[in-house]
Amino acid sequence: MNGLGEWAPRFDEAFIEKYGFYVDANGTLSLSAKLGRSRYLRFPYPDAIATFDQVPGIGDLKGGDETGYSGLILTADYAHKCGLGVHAAWIDWGFGVDR
């Protein structure tokens, strides 16, 4: 109960997302458009490489400046059947966050 007076919950992630997958004999293409606040960039799904998906910071969890990704995030991911792939992400910062 100590410190309960300082308790101020907020959404860690709040976004609207549109995504899609195109699968053919050579591989899978996935696209995502996310608008809002997100802490992680995992897409198309949490996989082995997502283990290394670092958050931009956790200082906000201790009362510091807000961290995370806020704005419009576009992500493209292609996984070829041979095991190689390509991943790209683009962000247009917004909602009061200027990085």
mmCIF file of C-alpha atoms in Angstrom:
data_model
loop_
_atom_site.group_PDB
_atom_site.id
_atom_site.type_symbol
_atom_site.label_atom_id
_atom_site.label_comp_id
_atom_site.label_asym_id
_atom_site.label_seq_id
_atom_site.Cartn_x
_atom_site.Cartn_y
_atom_site.Cartn_z
ATOM 1 C CA MET A 1 0.000 0.000 0.000
ATOM 2 C CA ASN A 2 3.027 2.258 0.395
ATOM 3 C CA GLY A 3 3.001 4.639 -2.579
ATOM 4 C CA LEU A 4 -0.539 3.804 -3.652
ATOM 5 C CA GLY A 5 -1.325 7.522 -3.734
ATOM 6 C CA GLU A 6 1.157 7.873 -6.610
ATOM 7 C CA TRP A 7 -0.480 5.110 -8.633
ATOM 8 C CA ALA A 8 -1.402 6.457 -12.074
ATOM 9 C CA PRO A 9 -2.054 3.691 -14.614
ATOM 10 C CA ARG A 10 -1.865 4.381 -18.342
ATOM 11 C CA PHE A 11 -1.951 2.361 -21.523
ATOM 12 C CA ASP A 12 1.511 1.018 -22.329
ATOM 13 C CA GLU A 13 0.361 0.289 -25.879
ATOM 14 C CA ALA A 14 -2.712 1.661 -27.629
ATOM 15 C CA PHE A 15 -2.929 1.507 -31.400
ATOM 16 C CA ILE A 16 -5.036 0.664 -34.421
ATOM 17 C CA GLU A 17 -3.403 -1.743 -36.848
ATOM 18 C CA LYS A 18 -4.155 -2.970 -40.350
ATOM 19 C CA TYR A 19 -2.087 -5.900 -41.525
ATOM 20 C CA GLY A 20 -2.092 -8.530 -44.214
ATOM 21 C CA PHE A 21 -0.188 -11.545 -45.503
ATOM 22 C CA TYR A 22 0.462 -12.751 -49.023
ATOM 23 C CA VAL A 23 1.716 -16.326 -49.274
ATOM 24 C CA ASP A 24 2.977 -17.983 -52.436
ATOM 25 C CA ALA A 25 5.232 -20.926 -53.306
ATOM 26 C CA ASN A 26 8.410 -18.863 -52.731
ATOM 27 C CA GLY A 27 7.654 -17.275 -49.368
ATOM 28 C CA THR A 28 5.494 -14.942 -47.308
ATOM 29 C CA LEU A 29 5.111 -11.167 -47.563
ATOM 30 C CA SER A 30 3.541 -9.390 -44.606
ATOM 31 C CA LEU A 31 2.631 -5.704 -44.332
ATOM 32 C CA SER A 32 1.474 -3.659 -41.354
ATOM 33 C CA ALA A 33 0.302 -0.084 -40.761
ATOM 34 C CA LYS A 34 0.029 0.823 -37.081
ATOM 35 C CA LEU A 35 -1.241 4.175 -35.754
ATOM 36 C CA GLY A 36 -0.894 4.963 -32.070
ATOM 37 C CA ARG A 37 1.515 4.129 -29.274
ATOM 38 C CA SER A 38 3.552 0.933 -29.260
ATOM 39 C CA ARG A 39 6.473 -0.226 -27.147
ATOM 40 C CA TYR A 40 7.568 -3.085 -29.406
ATOM 41 C CA LEU A 41 8.097 -3.358 -33.159
ATOM 42 C CA ARG A 42 7.427 -7.103 -33.371
ATOM 43 C CA PHE A 43 5.833 -7.969 -36.658
ATOM 44 C CA PRO A 44 4.586 -10.144 -38.236
ATOM 45 C CA TYR A 45 4.639 -12.157 -34.993
ATOM 46 C CA PRO A 46 6.920 -12.654 -31.993
ATOM 47 C CA ASP A 47 9.522 -15.108 -33.249
ATOM 48 C CA ALA A 48 13.110 -16.053 -32.385
ATOM 49 C CA ILE A 49 14.523 -12.735 -33.597
ATOM 50 C CA ALA A 50 11.949 -10.807 -31.498
ATOM 51 C CA THR A 51 13.970 -11.890 -28.462
ATOM 52 C CA PHE A 52 16.314 -9.064 -29.437
ATOM 53 C CA ASP A 53 13.550 -6.492 -30.053
ATOM 54 C CA GLN A 54 14.699 -3.839 -27.616
ATOM 55 C CA VAL A 55 12.301 -1.283 -26.265
ATOM 56 C CA PRO A 56 13.488 2.315 -26.686
ATOM 57 C CA GLY A 57 13.613 2.693 -22.914
ATOM 58 C CA ILE A 58 11.802 1.968 -19.662
ATOM 59 C CA GLY A 59 12.399 5.280 -17.891
ATOM 60 C CA ASP A 60 8.713 6.133 -18.173
ATOM 61 C CA LEU A 61 7.911 3.164 -15.955
ATOM 62 C CA LYS A 62 9.839 4.946 -13.187
ATOM 63 C CA GLY A 63 8.301 8.383 -13.740
ATOM 64 C CA GLY A 64 10.679 9.640 -16.449
ATOM 65 C CA ASP A 65 9.979 10.843 -19.977
ATOM 66 C CA GLU A 66 7.692 8.703 -22.105
ATOM 67 C CA THR A 67 9.349 6.011 -24.185
ATOM 68 C CA GLY A 68 8.021 3.852 -26.965
ATOM 69 C CA TYR A 69 7.040 4.494 -30.534
ATOM 70 C CA SER A 70 4.222 6.978 -31.111
ATOM 71 C CA GLY A 71 2.857 7.863 -34.506
ATOM 72 C CA LEU A 72 2.436 5.956 -37.748
ATOM 73 C CA ILE A 73 4.550 2.806 -38.076
ATOM 74 C CA LEU A 74 4.757 0.981 -41.422
ATOM 75 C CA THR A 75 6.373 -2.448 -41.480
ATOM 76 C CA ALA A 76 7.173 -4.843 -44.321
ATOM 77 C CA ASP A 77 8.568 -8.328 -43.830
ATOM 78 C CA TYR A 78 9.395 -10.985 -46.408
ATOM 79 C CA ALA A 79 10.421 -14.527 -45.516
ATOM 80 C CA HIS A 80 11.722 -16.617 -48.434
ATOM 81 C CA LYS A 81 11.333 -20.403 -48.364
ATOM 82 C CA CYS A 82 15.149 -20.776 -48.384
ATOM 83 C CA GLY A 83 15.273 -19.289 -44.863
ATOM 84 C CA LEU A 84 16.426 -15.774 -45.751
ATOM 85 C CA GLY A 85 14.274 -12.702 -45.429
ATOM 86 C CA VAL A 86 14.037 -8.931 -45.483
ATOM 87 C CA HIS A 87 12.530 -6.629 -42.885
ATOM 88 C CA ALA A 88 11.915 -2.866 -43.014
ATOM 89 C CA ALA A 89 10.128 -0.411 -40.729
ATOM 90 C CA TRP A 90 9.355 3.296 -41.120
ATOM 91 C CA ILE A 91 7.952 5.660 -38.506
ATOM 92 C CA ASP A 92 6.379 9.107 -38.712
ATOM 93 C CA TRP A 93 6.608 10.351 -35.111
ATOM 94 C CA GLY A 94 3.463 11.857 -33.672
ATOM 95 C CA PHE A 95 1.236 12.301 -30.645
ATOM 96 C CA GLY A 96 3.615 14.764 -29.026
ATOM 97 C CA VAL A 97 6.700 12.580 -29.393
ATOM 98 C CA ASP A 98 9.580 14.038 -31.392
ATOM 99 C CA ARG A 99 12.606 11.763 -31.715
#
